[in-house]
PDB file of C-alpha atoms in Angstrom:
ATOM      1  CA  THR R   1       0.000   0.000   0.000  1.00 90.00           C
ATOM      2  CA  PRO R   2       1.101   3.635  -0.391  1.00 88.00           C
ATOM      3  CA  ALA R   3       1.098   4.061   3.406  1.00 90.00           C
ATOM      4  CA  ASN R   4       3.437   1.090   3.900  1.00 92.00           C
ATOM      5  CA  ALA R   5       5.706   2.335   1.117  1.00 93.00           C
ATOM      6  CA  ASN R   6       5.862   5.764   2.785  1.00 92.00           C
ATOM      7  CA  ILE R   7       6.772   4.243   6.158  1.00 93.00           C
ATOM      8  CA  LYS R   8       9.414   2.050   4.556  1.00 94.00           C
ATOM      9  CA  ALA R   9      10.952   5.031   2.728  1.00 94.00           C
ATOM     10  CA  ILE R  10      11.070   7.130   5.904  1.00 95.00           C
ATOM     11  CA  LEU R  11      12.699   4.331   7.897  1.00 95.00           C
ATOM     12  CA  GLU R  12      15.272   3.558   5.197  1.00 95.00           C
ATOM     13  CA  ARG R  13      16.312   7.183   4.560  1.00 95.00           C
ATOM     14  CA  LYS R  14      19.749   7.918   6.005  1.00 94.00           C
ATOM     15  CA  LYS R  15      19.825  11.719   5.665  1.00 95.00           C
ATOM     16  CA  GLY R  16      17.323  14.464   5.054  1.00 95.00           C
ATOM     17  CA  GLU R  17      15.057  17.036   6.668  1.00 94.00           C
ATOM     18  CA  ARG R  18      14.366  17.092  10.398  1.00 95.00           C
ATOM     19  CA  ILE R  19      10.775  16.776  11.572  1.00 96.00           C
ATOM     20  CA  ALA R  20      10.972  19.518  14.215  1.00 96.00           C
ATOM     21  CA  ALA R  21      12.299  22.113  11.777  1.00 96.00           C
ATOM     22  CA  LEU R  22       9.500  21.492   9.264  1.00 97.00           C
ATOM     23  CA  ARG R  23       6.847  21.462  11.998  1.00 98.00           C
ATOM     24  CA  ASP R  24       8.134  24.792  13.372  1.00 98.00           C
ATOM     25  CA  GLU R  25       8.038  26.368   9.910  1.00 98.00           C
ATOM     26  CA  MET R  26       4.513  25.066   9.333  1.00 98.00           C
ATOM     27  CA  GLN R  27       3.354  26.506  12.660  1.00 98.00           C
ATOM     28  CA  LYS R  28       4.967  29.856  11.898  1.00 98.00           C
ATOM     29  CA  THR R  29       3.409  30.259   8.453  1.00 98.00           C
ATOM     30  CA  MET R  30      -0.013  29.215   9.736  1.00 98.00           C
ATOM     31  CA  MET R  31       0.170  31.735  12.608  1.00 97.00           C
ATOM     32  CA  ASP R  32       1.595  34.547  10.472  1.00 97.00           C
ATOM     33  CA  ASN R  33      -0.496  34.048   7.332  1.00 98.00           C
ATOM     34  CA  CYS R  34      -3.618  32.072   8.220  1.00 97.00           C
ATOM     35  CA  GLY R  35      -4.549  33.340  11.667  1.00 94.00           C
ATOM     36  CA  VAL R  36      -7.876  34.927  12.550  1.00 91.00           C
ATOM     37  CA  PHE R  37      -7.075  38.081  10.531  1.00 94.00           C
ATOM     38  CA  ARG R  38      -6.131  37.180   6.971  1.00 96.00           C
ATOM     39  CA  ASP R  39      -6.283  38.439   3.413  1.00 98.00           C
ATOM     40  CA  GLU R  40      -5.731  37.090  -0.082  1.00 98.00           C
ATOM     41  CA  LYS R  41      -2.014  37.939  -0.128  1.00 98.00           C
ATOM     42  CA  SER R  42      -1.255  36.269   3.215  1.00 98.00           C
ATOM     43  CA  LEU R  43      -3.303  33.187   2.324  1.00 98.00           C
ATOM     44  CA  HIS R  44      -1.483  32.788  -0.996  1.00 98.00           C
ATOM     45  CA  ARG R  45       1.796  33.097   0.908  1.00 98.00           C
ATOM     46  CA  CYS R  46       0.644  30.452   3.380  1.00 98.00           C
ATOM     47  CA  LEU R  47      -0.279  28.037   0.580  1.00 98.00           C
ATOM     48  CA  GLU R  48       3.088  28.591  -1.118  1.00 98.00           C
ATOM     49  CA  ASP R  49       4.893  27.926   2.160  1.00 98.00           C
ATOM     50  CA  ILE R  50       2.848  24.813   2.975  1.00 98.00           C
ATOM     51  CA  ARG R  51       3.326  23.351  -0.494  1.00 98.00           C
ATOM     52  CA  ALA R  52       7.078  23.983  -0.284  1.00 98.00           C
ATOM     53  CA  LEU R  53       7.117  22.242   3.114  1.00 98.00           C
ATOM     54  CA  GLN R  54       5.201  19.295   1.615  1.00 97.00           C
ATOM     55  CA  LYS R  55       7.946  18.889  -0.996  1.00 97.00           C
ATOM     56  CA  ARG R  56      10.607  19.040   1.707  1.00 97.00           C
ATOM     57  CA  TYR R  57       8.614  16.523   3.760  1.00 97.00           C
ATOM     58  CA  ARG R  58       9.335  13.918   1.074  1.00 95.00           C
ATOM     59  CA  HIS R  59      12.923  13.964   2.357  1.00 96.00           C
ATOM     60  CA  ILE R  60      12.382  13.717   6.119  1.00 96.00           C
ATOM     61  CA  VAL R  61      14.577  11.455   8.189  1.00 96.00           C
ATOM     62  CA  VAL R  62      14.046   9.754  11.548  1.00 96.00           C
ATOM     63  CA  ASP R  63      16.793   8.614  13.897  1.00 94.00           C
ATOM     64  CA  ASP R  64      14.828   5.695  15.343  1.00 94.00           C
ATOM     65  CA  LYS R  65      14.646   2.981  12.690  1.00 93.00           C
ATOM     66  CA  GLY R  66      12.771   0.521  14.919  1.00 92.00           C
ATOM     67  CA  HIS R  67       9.413  -1.056  14.154  1.00 89.00           C
ATOM     68  CA  THR R  68       8.009  -1.157  17.701  1.00 90.00           C
ATOM     69  CA  PHE R  69       6.795   1.863  19.682  1.00 93.00           C
ATOM     70  CA  ASN R  70       8.602   4.230  17.304  1.00 95.00           C
ATOM     71  CA  THR R  71       7.427   7.678  18.427  1.00 96.00           C
ATOM     72  CA  ASN R  72       9.910   9.324  16.044  1.00 96.00           C
ATOM     73  CA  LEU R  73       8.152   7.657  13.103  1.00 97.00           C
ATOM     74  CA  GLU R  74       4.776   8.552  14.603  1.00 96.00           C
ATOM     75  CA  GLU R  75       5.774  12.243  14.700  1.00 97.00           C
ATOM     76  CA  ALA R  76       6.900  12.032  11.074  1.00 97.00           C
ATOM     77  CA  LEU R  77       3.577  10.568   9.947  1.00 97.00           C
ATOM     78  CA  GLU R  78       1.624  13.118  12.007  1.00 97.00           C
ATOM     79  CA  LEU R  79       3.562  15.940  10.358  1.00 98.00           C
ATOM     80  CA  GLY R  80       2.616  14.649   6.915  1.00 96.00           C
ATOM     81  CA  ASN R  81      -1.054  14.656   7.915  1.00 96.00           C
ATOM     82  CA  MET R  82      -0.772  18.109   9.505  1.00 98.00           C
ATOM     83  CA  LEU R  83       0.727  19.512   6.299  1.00 98.00           C
ATOM     84  CA  THR R  84      -2.227  18.115   4.341  1.00 97.00           C
ATOM     85  CA  TYR R  85      -4.710  19.668   6.783  1.00 97.00           C
ATOM     86  CA  ALA R  86      -2.827  22.977   6.796  1.00 98.00           C
ATOM     87  CA  GLU R  87      -3.090  23.120   3.008  1.00 98.00           C
ATOM     88  CA  ILE R  88      -6.834  22.393   3.122  1.00 97.00           C
ATOM     89  CA  VAL R  89      -7.414  25.030   5.831  1.00 97.00           C
ATOM     90  CA  ALA R  90      -5.468  27.704   3.928  1.00 97.00           C
ATOM     91  CA  ALA R  91      -7.088  26.839   0.577  1.00 98.00           C
ATOM     92  CA  SER R  92     -10.549  26.904   2.169  1.00 96.00           C
ATOM     93  CA  ALA R  93      -9.873  30.271   3.812  1.00 96.00           C
ATOM     94  CA  LEU R  94      -8.714  31.667   0.474  1.00 97.00           C
ATOM     95  CA  HIS R  95     -11.773  30.227  -1.265  1.00 97.00           C
ATOM     96  CA  ARG R  96     -14.283  31.791   1.171  1.00 95.00           C
ATOM     97  CA  THR R  97     -14.464  35.490   0.221  1.00 97.00           C
ATOM     98  CA  GLU R  98     -16.282  36.798   3.281  1.00 96.00           C
ATOM     99  CA  SER R  99     -15.890  37.145   7.035  1.00 94.00           C
ATOM    100  CA  ARG R 100     -17.820  34.878   9.385  1.00 88.00           C
ATOM    101  CA  GLY R 101     -17.209  33.685  12.938  1.00 82.00           C
ATOM    102  CA  ALA R 102     -13.513  33.141  13.610  1.00 82.00           C
ATOM    103  CA  HIS R 103     -12.733  33.602   9.903  1.00 87.00           C
ATOM    104  CA  PHE R 104     -12.027  37.301   9.258  1.00 93.00           C
ATOM    105  CA  ARG R 105     -10.852  38.363   5.826  1.00 96.00           C
ATOM    106  CA  THR R 106      -9.599  41.945   6.031  1.00 97.00           C
ATOM    107  CA  ASP R 107     -10.156  42.214   2.256  1.00 97.00           C
ATOM    108  CA  TYR R 108     -13.757  40.947   2.659  1.00 97.00           C
ATOM    109  CA  PRO R 109     -14.835  42.314   6.056  1.00 95.00           C
ATOM    110  CA  LYS R 110     -18.579  41.690   5.628  1.00 93.00           C
ATOM    111  CA  ARG R 111     -20.530  38.506   5.915  1.00 93.00           C
ATOM    112  CA  ASP R 112     -22.088  37.330   2.619  1.00 94.00           C
ATOM    113  CA  ASP R 113     -25.079  35.083   3.251  1.00 93.00           C
ATOM    114  CA  LYS R 114     -26.166  35.288  -0.397  1.00 93.00           C
ATOM    115  CA  ASN R 115     -23.060  33.483  -1.623  1.00 95.00           C
ATOM    116  CA  TRP R 116     -21.642  31.782   1.464  1.00 94.00           C
ATOM    117  CA  LEU R 117     -24.475  30.570   3.683  1.00 94.00           C
ATOM    118  CA  LYS R 118     -23.403  26.990   2.989  1.00 95.00           C
ATOM    119  CA  HIS R 119     -21.055  24.384   4.334  1.00 94.00           C
ATOM    120  CA  ILE R 120     -17.808  23.922   2.444  1.00 94.00           C
ATOM    121  CA  LEU R 121     -16.542  20.363   2.142  1.00 96.00           C
ATOM    122  CA  ALA R 122     -12.898  20.321   1.091  1.00 97.00           C
ATOM    123  CA  ARG R 123     -10.715  17.371   0.209  1.00 95.00           C
ATOM    124  CA  LYS R 124      -7.451  16.565  -1.497  1.00 95.00           C
ATOM    125  CA  GLU R 125      -7.690  14.994  -4.923  1.00 95.00           C
ATOM    126  CA  GLY R 126      -4.201  14.461  -6.281  1.00 93.00           C
ATOM    127  CA  ASP R 127      -2.357  17.760  -5.922  1.00 91.00           C
ATOM    128  CA  ASP R 128      -5.541  19.850  -5.778  1.00 95.00           C
ATOM    129  CA  VAL R 129      -7.922  20.886  -3.014  1.00 97.00           C
ATOM    130  CA  VAL R 130     -11.451  20.329  -4.314  1.00 98.00           C
ATOM    131  CA  PHE R 131     -14.553  21.960  -2.847  1.00 98.00           C
ATOM    132  CA  ARG R 132     -18.131  20.755  -2.605  1.00 97.00           C
ATOM    133  CA  TYR R 133     -20.994  22.428  -0.781  1.00 97.00           C
ATOM    134  CA  ARG R 134     -23.854  21.423   1.437  1.00 97.00           C
ATOM    135  CA  ASP R 135     -26.882  23.558   2.268  1.00 95.00           C
ATOM    136  CA  VAL R 136     -27.277  24.975   5.752  1.00 93.00           C
ATOM    137  CA  THR R 137     -30.470  23.961   7.544  1.00 93.00           C
ATOM    138  CA  ILE R 138     -31.867  26.927   9.450  1.00 93.00           C
ATOM    139  CA  THR R 139     -33.955  25.998  12.479  1.00 92.00           C
ATOM    140  CA  ASN R 140     -34.962  28.182  15.459  1.00 93.00           C
ATOM    141  CA  TYR R 141     -32.173  30.749  15.154  1.00 88.00           C
ATOM    142  CA  PRO R 142     -31.806  32.438  11.790  1.00 85.00           C
ATOM    143  CA  PRO R 143     -28.283  33.681  11.092  1.00 82.00           C
ATOM    144  CA  LYS R 144     -27.475  37.288  11.734  1.00 79.00           C
ATOM    145  CA  GLU R 145     -24.392  39.433  11.763  1.00 77.00           C
ATOM    146  CA  ARG R 146     -22.531  39.707  15.065  1.00 73.00           C
ATOM    147  CA  THR R 147     -22.472  43.124  16.632  1.00 74.00           C
ATOM    148  CA  TYR R 148     -20.548  44.034  19.734  1.00 70.00           C
TER     149      TYR R 148
END
């Protein structure tokens, strides 16, 4: 399987990128470019950074080459998954051109129920992030803009 091949490659690699360094860079770009306050430019930067980190991830190395209770390998696999999720989060934030809840686009400061009162379902298909939508069911509390 592809998962087994990935594990085998990581365990057999003798030199390459360190997990902690890539994780720190991922955290930094997500905080700096995809935090609560974001705009198109910062989100594009975040996606560029994440995709560059994904390429570097293909060359990660672990010191522990064991097959039992290998937390070093576990961290490596978790980082790969986190990079995938980071890309989906950043791509989704870029895709949604409005502000709502904890998502605030400084370039789109208003909420846009006409175009965005829907759930976004995002997934990776090959190298792309693909979006589908699901209708929102409104029950007892119709949506309204927050005012403080």
